[in-house]
Amino acid sequence: HSATQNCDDNVVYLNNDDFMHGTYRILECGNYILTDDIVVNFNAPQTPFSYEAGDSPNDYNRNDLPWFPTTAQQDSGLYFGLDAFWGPFSIGFMAAITVETSHVTIDLNGHRIDMHSEFYLQQRFFAIIELGNKQFEARQGPVDFGRDDIQISDIVIENGVLGRSSHHGIHGALASDVRITNVDIQNFDVGGIQCNGCKNMVIDTVDIGPQNVDIPVLGRYVHGRAVLSRLRYLVDSFGDEKIRFANRDEETTVRELADTFVEQLDMVYYHVAHGIHFDDDNVQWQRAYKTFINPTGWLDGASAYGILLNGEGTAVVNIGRRSSGTRNIKMRNVKIHDLAINPHENFWASSFDGQSNKILHGFFFETLDWNYGHIYDRNTGLYIGDAYTDILMAANQFLKEDFCPLGSLFFLDGIADWAFTDGKSLWDDGISVDFRCGSDIQSHSGKGAIGIRIDGTQGFLIEDTHIYN
C-alpha cells in the first residue's frame, strides 16, 4: 500500500517540450497527465531542408542523422542502439512514450498524440505508446533489440486520442493488469492495439479506426531509412572498393552505390514532404518511384489489425503459433472500423548454404522484392538489381565476416554468383532458389485485415463490440 501511495503522489504534467528530442521514457511510477496536444517530431532538423540548396535529408555522412538518436544520446545510454546495430533504439525512435515500470497512469486529459507528417515519413516503425522497454521480446524481431525483457503491471491509459502512427497506437508485450478506457485510436498504418503475452487486460469504451489510406511509401522505405547507420559503416570501411554487378559494363564503388541509393531516398522525401515533382523521364526518379512510392496509399504489408491479442512472441508467424502466456482479457463497448489493406504479396525465398536451405534475408529480415521490384529479367533470370538490392549484395560481399552490422539473419551467399557473374541465370542449377508464395517484403505470413485477432488467450470476454467497414 505504501508503494502505491507513493506512486499516486507522483504527478507529472507533460507538454510538447517533453517530446522535443526523443521518446518519453516512463521509468518511475506515477500519474502522467497531458496538458497539450502532442505532435512528435524527434530531433527534427533545426533548419528545414531545401531541395534547391541541395540538402540531403538522408545523408549518411552526418555525425547525427536527422530524426534519429544523436551520438550523445546513444552514448549516454538513454537511446542506445543505432550505431551499435543492436539495442532498443537500433532502428530509431520506436515510440512517443515507453512505459518501463509498473503502477503508471497515462491520462491523455482530452488531448491527442500524433506523429508530425515529416517524422511519420522518416520513422516508419513506431507506436504512440509502447508497453515495455523495446519493440520485441528477447530473440525476437528483425534485429537484436536486447535480452532484458521486463514485465510491467498496473497500467492505465485513458481519456484522449492516439493519432497518426506509422505502425501502432498501443503496442506491448508481457504486461499485466492493463486498462485502456475512453480512448480513440486512429490513423495508424498497421494496428490499433497489439499486446503479446499480456494478461488481465481491460479494453473499455475504445474506438479504433480509421486506418491510414494515404500511406505515402512502400515497406521498402522502412528498410531504406533504417539502413542508413549501417550504410555509413559500410562506406567508412569499404567506400573506395570497386564492385561490378553482373550484366553491367561499368565498375562502380561502394560509395557511389550508397550515394545513388540516398539520392533516391531524398527524391522520395522531397516529393512526399515538400510536394516537389520530378520529370517523368528522370531515370533516378523512375527507379525511386518504383522502389519506394506507394501508388494506392493502402498498407502494402501482409496484415492489419484493430486489436491483436497474441501469445508470447511475435505475431508475424502463422496464426496459432504463439498461444502461451496470455489470459483474462475483457473488451466492452469497443468499435473497430475502416480497416484497409492492399497486400503487396512477395515470395519467401531460400537457397542452399552447403548444409541446408536458408531463407534469403537482408539486414532486417526483409526479402528481396522478387515479385514487383523488377530486380531480375523474368525471361532470362539475369540480375538487374535496384539501388537497395545493390546495397544488400555489396554488404554481403564486404561485411560477410562482420556480425554486428549484418546481424544473425542476413544471408545472401546463395545468390552472390547470380548478382556478380555475367550471364548467370536465377534458374541455373547452381543457384537453386526455392520460391514460396503468401509472404510480404518482410517475410511475414499474410493474413489480411482482421478486426480482432485473439490467438491463444485463455478466458476472454467480449461485450457490446462492433466491427464494420
Short mmCIF file of C-alpha atoms in Angstrom, two decimals:
data_model
loop_
_atom_site.label_atom_id
_atom_site.label_comp_id
_atom_site.label_asym_id
_atom_site.label_seq_id
_atom_site.Cartn_x
_atom_site.Cartn_y
_atom_site.Cartn_z
CA HIS A 1 0.00 0.00 0.00
CA SER A 2 2.84 2.38 0.78
CA ALA A 3 4.45 1.90 -2.64
CA THR A 4 1.14 2.50 -4.41
CA GLN A 5 0.53 5.62 -2.32
CA ASN A 6 3.93 6.99 -3.30
CA CYS A 7 3.08 6.35 -6.95
CA ASP A 8 -0.20 8.24 -6.60
CA ASP A 9 1.70 11.18 -5.16
CA ASN A 10 3.98 11.39 -8.19
CA VAL A 11 2.08 13.57 -10.68
CA VAL A 12 3.88 14.61 -13.87
CA TYR A 13 2.41 17.05 -16.39
CA LEU A 14 3.56 16.62 -19.99
CA ASN A 15 3.58 19.11 -22.85
CA ASN A 16 5.31 19.40 -26.21
CA ASP A 17 8.58 20.44 -24.59
CA ASP A 18 8.87 16.91 -23.19
CA PHE A 19 8.75 15.45 -26.71
CA MET A 20 11.35 17.54 -28.49
CA HIS A 21 14.36 15.25 -28.58
CA GLY A 22 13.23 11.67 -28.14
CA THR A 23 10.93 9.05 -26.70
CA TYR A 24 9.49 9.98 -23.32
CA ARG A 25 10.60 7.01 -21.24
CA ILE A 26 8.47 6.47 -18.14
CA LEU A 27 10.88 4.97 -15.63
CA GLU A 28 9.09 5.96 -12.42
CA CYS A 29 5.60 5.03 -11.30
CA GLY A 30 3.01 7.76 -11.11
CA ASN A 31 0.31 9.70 -12.94
CA TYR A 32 1.35 11.28 -16.25
CA ILE A 33 -1.08 13.92 -17.49
CA LEU A 34 -1.02 15.67 -20.87
CA THR A 35 -1.59 19.41 -20.92
CA ASP A 36 -1.22 19.86 -24.71
CA ASP A 37 -1.96 18.10 -27.96
CA ILE A 38 1.40 16.46 -28.68
CA VAL A 39 2.98 16.45 -32.15
CA VAL A 40 6.02 14.18 -32.26
CA ASN A 41 8.95 15.22 -34.45
CA PHE A 42 12.01 13.94 -32.59
CA ASN A 43 15.37 15.50 -33.45
CA ALA A 44 13.99 17.26 -36.50
CA PRO A 45 16.49 19.44 -38.40
CA GLN A 46 16.79 22.91 -36.89
CA THR A 47 16.70 24.44 -40.37
CA PRO A 48 14.26 22.95 -42.88
CA PHE A 49 15.86 21.05 -45.71
CA SER A 50 15.84 22.70 -49.13
CA TYR A 51 15.90 20.81 -52.40
CA GLU A 52 17.03 23.93 -54.25
CA ALA A 53 20.03 24.24 -51.90
CA GLY A 54 20.99 20.62 -52.48
CA ASP A 55 20.28 19.48 -48.92
CA SER A 56 20.16 15.73 -48.30
CA PRO A 57 17.74 14.69 -45.52
CA ASN A 58 19.14 11.14 -45.69
CA ASP A 59 22.85 11.99 -45.79
CA TYR A 60 24.69 9.13 -44.06
CA ASN A 61 27.82 11.31 -43.71
CA ARG A 62 26.30 13.41 -40.93
CA ASN A 63 27.52 12.77 -37.40
CA ASP A 64 23.91 12.93 -36.23
CA LEU A 65 21.27 11.65 -38.64
CA PRO A 66 18.09 13.78 -38.51
CA TRP A 67 15.08 12.18 -36.80
CA PHE A 68 17.35 9.56 -35.18
CA PRO A 69 19.01 9.47 -31.74
CA THR A 70 22.14 11.61 -31.69
CA THR A 71 25.56 10.19 -30.92
CA ALA A 72 25.46 11.84 -27.49
CA GLN A 73 22.03 10.34 -26.75
CA GLN A 74 23.28 6.91 -27.74
CA ASP A 75 26.49 7.22 -25.71
CA SER A 76 24.51 8.30 -22.64
CA GLY A 77 22.52 5.06 -22.79
CA LEU A 78 19.23 6.93 -22.99
CA TYR A 79 18.56 5.87 -26.59
CA PHE A 80 21.09 3.13 -27.22
CA GLY A 81 21.38 1.08 -30.36
CA LEU A 82 21.51 2.96 -33.66
CA ASP A 83 25.26 2.89 -34.29
CA ALA A 84 25.83 -0.29 -32.28
CA PHE A 85 23.39 -2.12 -34.60
CA TRP A 86 21.64 -3.72 -31.64
CA GLY A 87 19.59 -2.46 -28.71
CA PRO A 88 16.12 -0.97 -28.19
CA PHE A 89 16.68 2.07 -30.45
CA SER A 90 18.70 0.30 -33.13
CA ILE A 91 16.24 1.26 -35.90
CA GLY A 92 15.36 4.65 -34.44
CA PHE A 93 12.85 6.09 -32.00
CA MET A 94 10.23 3.35 -31.73
CA ALA A 95 7.59 5.16 -29.63
CA ALA A 96 6.37 8.51 -28.39
CA ILE A 97 6.08 7.07 -24.87
CA THR A 98 7.52 3.88 -23.40
CA VAL A 99 6.13 2.56 -20.13
CA GLU A 100 9.04 0.77 -18.49
CA THR A 101 7.80 0.39 -14.94
CA SER A 102 4.65 -0.69 -13.10
CA HIS A 103 1.88 1.39 -11.47
CA VAL A 104 1.56 4.01 -14.21
CA THR A 105 -1.43 6.02 -15.38
CA ILE A 106 -1.28 7.96 -18.65
CA ASP A 107 -4.14 10.45 -18.65
CA LEU A 108 -4.43 12.00 -22.08
CA ASN A 109 -6.69 14.54 -20.42
CA GLY A 110 -8.76 15.17 -23.53
CA HIS A 111 -5.68 15.65 -25.71
CA ARG A 112 -4.08 13.65 -28.52
CA ILE A 113 -0.66 12.44 -29.63
CA ASP A 114 0.30 12.33 -33.33
CA MET A 115 3.45 11.92 -35.36
CA HIS A 116 4.38 15.02 -37.34
CA SER A 117 3.95 14.41 -41.07
CA GLU A 118 7.71 14.50 -41.73
CA PHE A 119 8.52 12.25 -38.79
CA TYR A 120 5.77 9.90 -39.91
CA LEU A 121 7.54 9.62 -43.27
CA GLN A 122 11.06 9.28 -41.88
CA GLN A 123 10.42 6.95 -38.89
CA ARG A 124 8.45 4.07 -40.32
CA PHE A 125 8.44 1.78 -37.28
CA PHE A 126 6.66 3.45 -34.38
CA ALA A 127 3.99 3.11 -31.70
CA ILE A 128 2.40 6.05 -29.93
CA ILE A 129 2.63 4.11 -26.63
CA GLU A 130 4.88 1.09 -26.08
CA LEU A 131 4.19 -1.08 -23.03
CA GLY A 132 7.76 -2.18 -22.38
CA ASN A 133 11.34 -1.12 -22.98
CA LYS A 134 11.64 -2.36 -26.58
CA GLN A 135 9.52 -3.47 -29.51
CA PHE A 136 10.22 -7.19 -29.32
CA GLU A 137 10.88 -9.77 -26.68
CA ALA A 138 14.37 -11.25 -26.43
CA ARG A 139 15.48 -13.20 -29.50
CA GLN A 140 12.51 -11.88 -31.48
CA GLY A 141 12.29 -9.35 -34.28
CA PRO A 142 14.42 -8.28 -37.24
CA VAL A 143 17.48 -7.28 -35.14
CA ASP A 144 18.66 -7.91 -31.59
CA PHE A 145 16.71 -5.36 -29.54
CA GLY A 146 18.19 -6.62 -26.27
CA ARG A 147 17.69 -9.50 -23.85
CA ASP A 148 16.32 -7.57 -20.86
CA ASP A 149 12.61 -8.38 -21.07
CA ILE A 150 10.53 -6.59 -18.45
CA GLN A 151 7.06 -7.42 -17.16
CA ILE A 152 5.12 -4.36 -16.09
CA SER A 153 1.73 -4.30 -14.36
CA ASP A 154 -0.99 -1.94 -13.18
CA ILE A 155 -1.08 0.33 -16.24
CA VAL A 156 -3.92 2.70 -17.20
CA ILE A 157 -4.25 4.61 -20.49
CA GLU A 158 -7.30 6.86 -20.64
CA ASN A 159 -9.18 9.91 -21.88
CA GLY A 160 -7.96 11.00 -25.28
CA VAL A 161 -6.83 10.23 -28.80
CA LEU A 162 -3.83 8.34 -30.11
CA GLY A 163 -3.44 9.59 -33.65
CA ARG A 164 -1.16 9.29 -36.63
CA SER A 165 1.40 6.49 -36.31
CA SER A 166 3.49 4.60 -38.83
CA HIS A 167 2.75 1.30 -37.08
CA HIS A 168 0.66 1.08 -33.88
CA GLY A 169 -1.43 3.10 -31.50
CA ILE A 170 -0.55 0.90 -28.50
CA HIS A 171 1.93 -1.95 -28.66
CA GLY A 172 3.36 -4.04 -25.87
CA ALA A 173 4.42 -7.39 -24.50
CA LEU A 174 4.34 -9.31 -21.23
CA ALA A 175 2.23 -6.67 -19.46
CA SER A 176 -0.50 -7.46 -16.93
CA ASP A 177 -3.36 -5.61 -15.29
CA VAL A 178 -3.68 -3.11 -18.13
CA ARG A 179 -6.75 -0.92 -18.53
CA ILE A 180 -7.38 1.11 -21.69
CA THR A 181 -10.51 3.22 -21.39
CA ASN A 182 -12.16 6.14 -23.13
CA VAL A 183 -9.53 6.24 -25.87
CA ASP A 184 -9.85 6.76 -29.63
CA ILE A 185 -7.07 5.18 -31.70
CA GLN A 186 -6.95 6.37 -35.29
CA ASN A 187 -4.76 6.97 -38.33
CA PHE A 188 -2.38 4.08 -37.75
CA ASP A 189 -0.66 2.17 -40.56
CA VAL A 190 -0.71 -1.36 -39.10
CA GLY A 191 -2.70 -1.83 -35.90
CA GLY A 192 -4.68 -0.12 -33.18
CA ILE A 193 -3.77 -2.25 -30.14
CA GLN A 194 -1.36 -5.19 -30.03
CA CYS A 195 -0.22 -6.97 -26.89
CA ASN A 196 1.89 -10.15 -26.94
CA GLY A 197 1.72 -12.37 -23.88
CA CYS A 198 -0.45 -9.93 -21.92
CA LYS A 199 -2.73 -10.85 -19.02
CA ASN A 200 -5.63 -9.35 -17.08
CA MET A 201 -6.38 -6.63 -19.60
CA VAL A 202 -9.49 -4.48 -19.94
CA ILE A 203 -10.30 -2.55 -23.12
CA ASP A 204 -13.37 -0.42 -22.37
CA THR A 205 -15.05 2.33 -24.39
CA VAL A 206 -12.46 2.37 -27.14
CA ASP A 207 -12.94 3.44 -30.76
CA ILE A 208 -10.36 2.09 -33.22
CA GLY A 209 -10.18 3.41 -36.77
CA PRO A 210 -9.83 4.57 -39.39
CA GLN A 211 -6.60 3.03 -40.59
CA ASN A 212 -4.48 5.26 -42.80
CA VAL A 213 -5.26 5.06 -46.50
CA ASP A 214 -2.78 7.75 -47.51
CA ILE A 215 0.44 5.90 -46.66
CA PRO A 216 2.96 7.55 -48.98
CA VAL A 217 5.64 4.87 -49.20
CA LEU A 218 6.03 1.12 -49.54
CA GLY A 219 7.61 -1.16 -46.98
CA ARG A 220 10.99 -0.87 -48.71
CA TYR A 221 11.25 2.74 -47.49
CA VAL A 222 11.21 1.36 -43.92
CA HIS A 223 14.37 -0.57 -44.77
CA GLY A 224 15.86 2.38 -46.63
CA ARG A 225 15.65 4.65 -43.61
CA ALA A 226 16.66 2.02 -41.08
CA VAL A 227 19.77 1.01 -43.03
CA LEU A 228 21.40 4.47 -43.00
CA SER A 229 23.63 3.90 -39.96
CA ARG A 230 24.78 0.58 -41.45
CA LEU A 231 25.33 2.30 -44.78
CA ARG A 232 27.62 4.81 -43.09
CA TYR A 233 29.61 1.95 -41.58
CA LEU A 234 29.83 0.19 -44.95
CA VAL A 235 31.08 3.33 -46.72
CA ASP A 236 33.51 4.28 -43.95
CA SER A 237 35.04 0.80 -44.15
CA PHE A 238 34.83 -0.01 -47.86
CA GLY A 239 33.73 3.16 -49.67
CA ASP A 240 36.55 3.11 -52.24
CA GLU A 241 36.28 -0.59 -53.01
CA LYS A 242 35.29 -1.26 -56.59
CA ILE A 243 32.47 -3.57 -57.48
CA ARG A 244 30.85 -4.68 -60.73
CA PHE A 245 27.46 -6.29 -60.88
CA ALA A 246 26.52 -8.96 -63.35
CA ASN A 247 25.44 -7.85 -66.83
CA ARG A 248 26.66 -4.27 -66.38
CA ASP A 249 29.53 -2.75 -68.34
CA GLU A 250 30.95 -0.39 -65.76
CA GLU A 251 32.52 -0.85 -62.36
CA THR A 252 31.36 1.35 -59.52
CA THR A 253 32.43 1.95 -55.94
CA VAL A 254 30.60 1.20 -52.75
CA ARG A 255 30.39 4.94 -52.07
CA GLU A 256 28.79 5.56 -55.46
CA LEU A 257 26.23 2.83 -54.74
CA ALA A 258 25.41 4.46 -51.42
CA ASP A 259 25.12 7.92 -52.96
CA THR A 260 22.74 6.67 -55.66
CA PHE A 261 20.61 4.99 -53.03
CA VAL A 262 20.48 8.15 -50.87
CA GLU A 263 19.67 10.28 -53.92
CA GLN A 264 16.58 8.16 -54.48
CA LEU A 265 15.55 8.38 -50.82
CA ASP A 266 15.95 12.15 -50.97
CA MET A 267 13.76 12.39 -54.06
CA VAL A 268 11.04 10.47 -52.24
CA TYR A 269 11.34 12.75 -49.22
CA TYR A 270 11.08 15.95 -51.26
CA HIS A 271 8.21 14.58 -53.34
CA VAL A 272 6.16 13.50 -50.30
CA ALA A 273 7.10 16.14 -47.74
CA HIS A 274 7.58 19.20 -49.99
CA GLY A 275 5.40 18.35 -52.97
CA ILE A 276 8.24 18.53 -55.47
CA HIS A 277 7.55 16.86 -58.80
CA PHE A 278 10.25 15.34 -60.95
CA ASP A 279 10.22 14.88 -64.71
CA ASP A 280 8.80 11.58 -65.89
CA ASP A 281 11.94 10.94 -67.92
CA ASN A 282 14.22 11.37 -64.89
CA VAL A 283 15.78 7.91 -64.62
CA GLN A 284 16.57 8.13 -60.91
CA TRP A 285 13.03 9.27 -60.17
CA GLN A 286 11.59 6.40 -62.21
CA ARG A 287 13.65 3.96 -60.14
CA ALA A 288 12.87 5.66 -56.84
CA TYR A 289 9.17 5.70 -57.61
CA LYS A 290 9.15 2.01 -58.47
CA THR A 291 11.07 1.02 -55.34
CA PHE A 292 9.62 3.29 -52.67
CA ILE A 293 6.41 5.13 -53.62
CA ASN A 294 3.05 3.62 -52.63
CA PRO A 295 0.70 4.12 -55.59
CA THR A 296 -2.51 3.19 -53.70
CA GLY A 297 -1.98 4.73 -50.25
CA TRP A 298 -3.14 1.49 -48.62
CA LEU A 299 -0.90 -0.64 -46.45
CA ASP A 300 1.22 -2.92 -48.65
CA GLY A 301 2.16 -5.24 -45.77
CA ALA A 302 0.57 -8.63 -45.25
CA SER A 303 -1.61 -7.95 -42.20
CA ALA A 304 -3.51 -5.22 -40.36
CA TYR A 305 -5.48 -5.32 -37.14
CA GLY A 306 -7.86 -3.38 -35.00
CA ILE A 307 -6.91 -5.39 -31.90
CA LEU A 308 -4.37 -8.22 -31.78
CA LEU A 309 -4.04 -10.31 -28.61
CA ASN A 310 -1.27 -12.80 -29.14
CA GLY A 311 0.73 -15.26 -27.08
CA GLU A 312 4.31 -14.62 -26.10
CA GLY A 313 6.44 -13.79 -29.14
CA THR A 314 5.92 -12.01 -32.43
CA ALA A 315 2.60 -12.31 -34.25
CA VAL A 316 4.07 -12.24 -37.77
CA VAL A 317 4.14 -16.04 -37.97
CA ASN A 318 1.15 -18.21 -38.80
CA ILE A 319 -2.00 -17.97 -36.70
CA GLY A 320 -1.86 -20.41 -33.81
CA ARG A 321 1.94 -20.41 -33.42
CA ARG A 322 2.05 -18.04 -30.41
CA SER A 323 -0.56 -19.13 -27.92
CA SER A 324 1.02 -19.22 -24.45
CA GLY A 325 1.16 -16.69 -21.65
CA THR A 326 -2.00 -14.70 -22.42
CA ARG A 327 -5.23 -14.84 -20.40
CA ASN A 328 -8.14 -12.92 -18.90
CA ILE A 329 -8.86 -10.22 -21.48
CA LYS A 330 -12.11 -8.23 -21.42
CA MET A 331 -13.49 -5.96 -24.12
CA ARG A 332 -16.64 -3.94 -23.75
CA ASN A 333 -18.14 -1.05 -25.69
CA VAL A 334 -15.50 -1.29 -28.42
CA LYS A 335 -15.83 -0.15 -32.04
CA ILE A 336 -13.39 -1.18 -34.76
CA HIS A 337 -13.93 0.23 -38.22
CA ASP A 338 -12.45 1.33 -41.54
CA LEU A 339 -9.51 -1.02 -41.88
CA ALA A 340 -7.93 -1.09 -45.34
CA ILE A 341 -5.09 -3.18 -46.74
CA ASN A 342 -3.73 -3.90 -50.20
CA PRO A 343 -1.13 -6.63 -49.57
CA HIS A 344 1.94 -6.43 -51.77
CA GLU A 345 2.47 -10.19 -51.99
CA ASN A 346 6.05 -11.30 -52.29
CA PHE A 347 7.96 -14.53 -52.48
CA TRP A 348 9.53 -16.18 -49.48
CA ALA A 349 12.80 -17.41 -50.96
CA SER A 350 15.52 -19.76 -49.75
CA SER A 351 18.79 -21.10 -51.08
CA PHE A 352 21.22 -23.89 -50.17
CA ASP A 353 24.13 -22.80 -47.94
CA GLY A 354 26.13 -26.01 -48.28
CA GLN A 355 24.31 -27.81 -45.48
CA SER A 356 20.64 -26.88 -45.68
CA ASN A 357 18.25 -24.40 -47.23
CA LYS A 358 18.32 -20.96 -45.57
CA ILE A 359 15.94 -18.06 -46.08
CA LEU A 360 17.40 -15.27 -48.19
CA HIS A 361 17.28 -12.17 -46.00
CA GLY A 362 18.80 -8.72 -45.81
CA PHE A 363 19.58 -6.66 -42.71
CA PHE A 364 16.10 -6.58 -41.21
CA PHE A 365 14.61 -9.98 -42.06
CA GLU A 366 13.48 -8.46 -45.34
CA THR A 367 13.23 -10.46 -48.52
CA LEU A 368 14.28 -9.15 -51.89
CA ASP A 369 11.46 -7.62 -53.89
CA TRP A 370 11.15 -10.59 -56.23
CA ASN A 371 7.57 -10.04 -57.27
CA TYR A 372 7.32 -6.33 -58.05
CA GLY A 373 10.83 -4.90 -57.89
CA HIS A 374 11.98 -5.97 -61.36
CA ILE A 375 15.35 -6.98 -59.90
CA TYR A 376 15.71 -9.80 -62.42
CA ASP A 377 14.77 -10.39 -66.04
CA ARG A 378 11.73 -12.65 -65.98
CA ASN A 379 12.58 -14.22 -69.29
CA THR A 380 16.27 -14.95 -68.78
CA GLY A 381 16.60 -14.89 -64.96
CA LEU A 382 19.56 -12.49 -65.21
CA TYR A 383 20.35 -9.99 -62.43
CA ILE A 384 19.07 -6.43 -62.90
CA GLY A 385 19.00 -5.17 -59.31
CA ASP A 386 17.91 -1.83 -57.90
CA ALA A 387 19.50 0.69 -55.55
CA TYR A 388 18.56 -1.19 -52.39
CA THR A 389 19.31 -4.69 -53.69
CA ASP A 390 22.72 -3.48 -54.89
CA ILE A 391 23.46 -2.25 -51.36
CA LEU A 392 22.46 -5.61 -49.89
CA MET A 393 24.67 -7.53 -52.28
CA ALA A 394 27.61 -5.20 -51.62
CA ALA A 395 27.12 -5.65 -47.87
CA ASN A 396 27.07 -9.40 -48.36
CA GLN A 397 30.40 -9.20 -50.16
CA PHE A 398 32.26 -6.80 -47.88
CA LEU A 399 30.67 -7.27 -44.44
CA LYS A 400 30.34 -11.05 -44.54
CA GLU A 401 32.62 -11.55 -41.55
CA ASP A 402 31.27 -8.57 -39.59
CA PHE A 403 28.44 -9.95 -37.49
CA CYS A 404 27.19 -6.75 -35.82
CA PRO A 405 26.08 -4.70 -38.84
CA LEU A 406 24.78 -7.73 -40.74
CA GLY A 407 23.03 -9.44 -37.84
CA SER A 408 22.27 -13.09 -37.34
CA LEU A 409 19.62 -13.41 -40.06
CA PHE A 410 21.46 -11.84 -43.01
CA PHE A 411 22.06 -14.45 -45.71
CA LEU A 412 22.55 -13.79 -49.41
CA ASP A 413 25.50 -16.08 -50.14
CA GLY A 414 23.28 -18.42 -52.11
CA ILE A 415 22.70 -15.81 -54.82
CA ALA A 416 26.04 -13.97 -54.81
CA ASP A 417 27.22 -15.68 -58.00
CA TRP A 418 23.98 -14.65 -59.71
CA ALA A 419 24.49 -10.99 -58.74
CA PHE A 420 28.15 -10.80 -59.79
CA THR A 421 28.62 -13.25 -62.68
CA ASP A 422 27.69 -12.23 -66.21
CA GLY A 423 25.15 -14.50 -67.82
CA LYS A 424 24.32 -16.36 -64.61
CA SER A 425 20.60 -17.05 -64.51
CA LEU A 426 18.44 -17.30 -61.43
CA TRP A 427 17.21 -20.58 -62.93
CA ASP A 428 20.66 -22.18 -63.20
CA ASP A 429 21.16 -25.36 -61.22
CA GLY A 430 23.98 -23.83 -59.21
CA ILE A 431 21.71 -21.11 -57.82
CA SER A 432 18.72 -23.29 -56.84
CA VAL A 433 16.47 -20.67 -55.27
CA ASP A 434 13.25 -22.06 -53.81
CA PHE A 435 10.29 -19.65 -54.04
CA ARG A 436 7.11 -19.87 -51.96
CA CYS A 437 4.06 -17.63 -52.01
CA GLY A 438 1.98 -15.89 -49.34
CA SER A 439 4.60 -13.62 -47.80
CA ASP A 440 5.31 -9.89 -47.87
CA ILE A 441 8.52 -7.91 -48.20
CA GLN A 442 9.28 -8.58 -44.52
CA SER A 443 8.88 -12.37 -44.86
CA HIS A 444 5.69 -12.19 -42.81
CA SER A 445 2.84 -14.63 -43.21
CA GLY A 446 -0.05 -12.85 -44.95
CA LYS A 447 -3.35 -12.69 -43.05
CA GLY A 448 -5.18 -9.66 -44.45
CA ALA A 449 -7.27 -7.16 -42.48
CA ILE A 450 -8.56 -8.56 -39.18
CA GLY A 451 -10.80 -6.61 -36.83
CA ILE A 452 -9.94 -8.65 -33.72
CA ARG A 453 -7.43 -11.48 -33.58
CA ILE A 454 -7.33 -13.47 -30.34
CA ASP A 455 -4.57 -16.05 -30.57
CA GLY A 456 -4.24 -18.35 -27.57
CA THR A 457 -5.84 -16.11 -24.96
CA GLN A 458 -7.45 -18.19 -22.23
CA GLY A 459 -10.55 -16.69 -20.62
CA PHE A 460 -11.66 -13.71 -22.70
CA LEU A 461 -14.94 -11.81 -22.62
CA ILE A 462 -16.32 -9.61 -25.41
CA GLU A 463 -19.38 -7.43 -24.83
CA ASP A 464 -21.05 -4.76 -26.97
CA THR A 465 -18.31 -4.80 -29.56
CA HIS A 466 -18.85 -3.83 -33.20
CA ILE A 467 -16.64 -4.30 -36.28
CA TYR A 468 -17.58 -2.64 -39.56
CA ASN A 469 -16.17 -1.25 -42.82
#
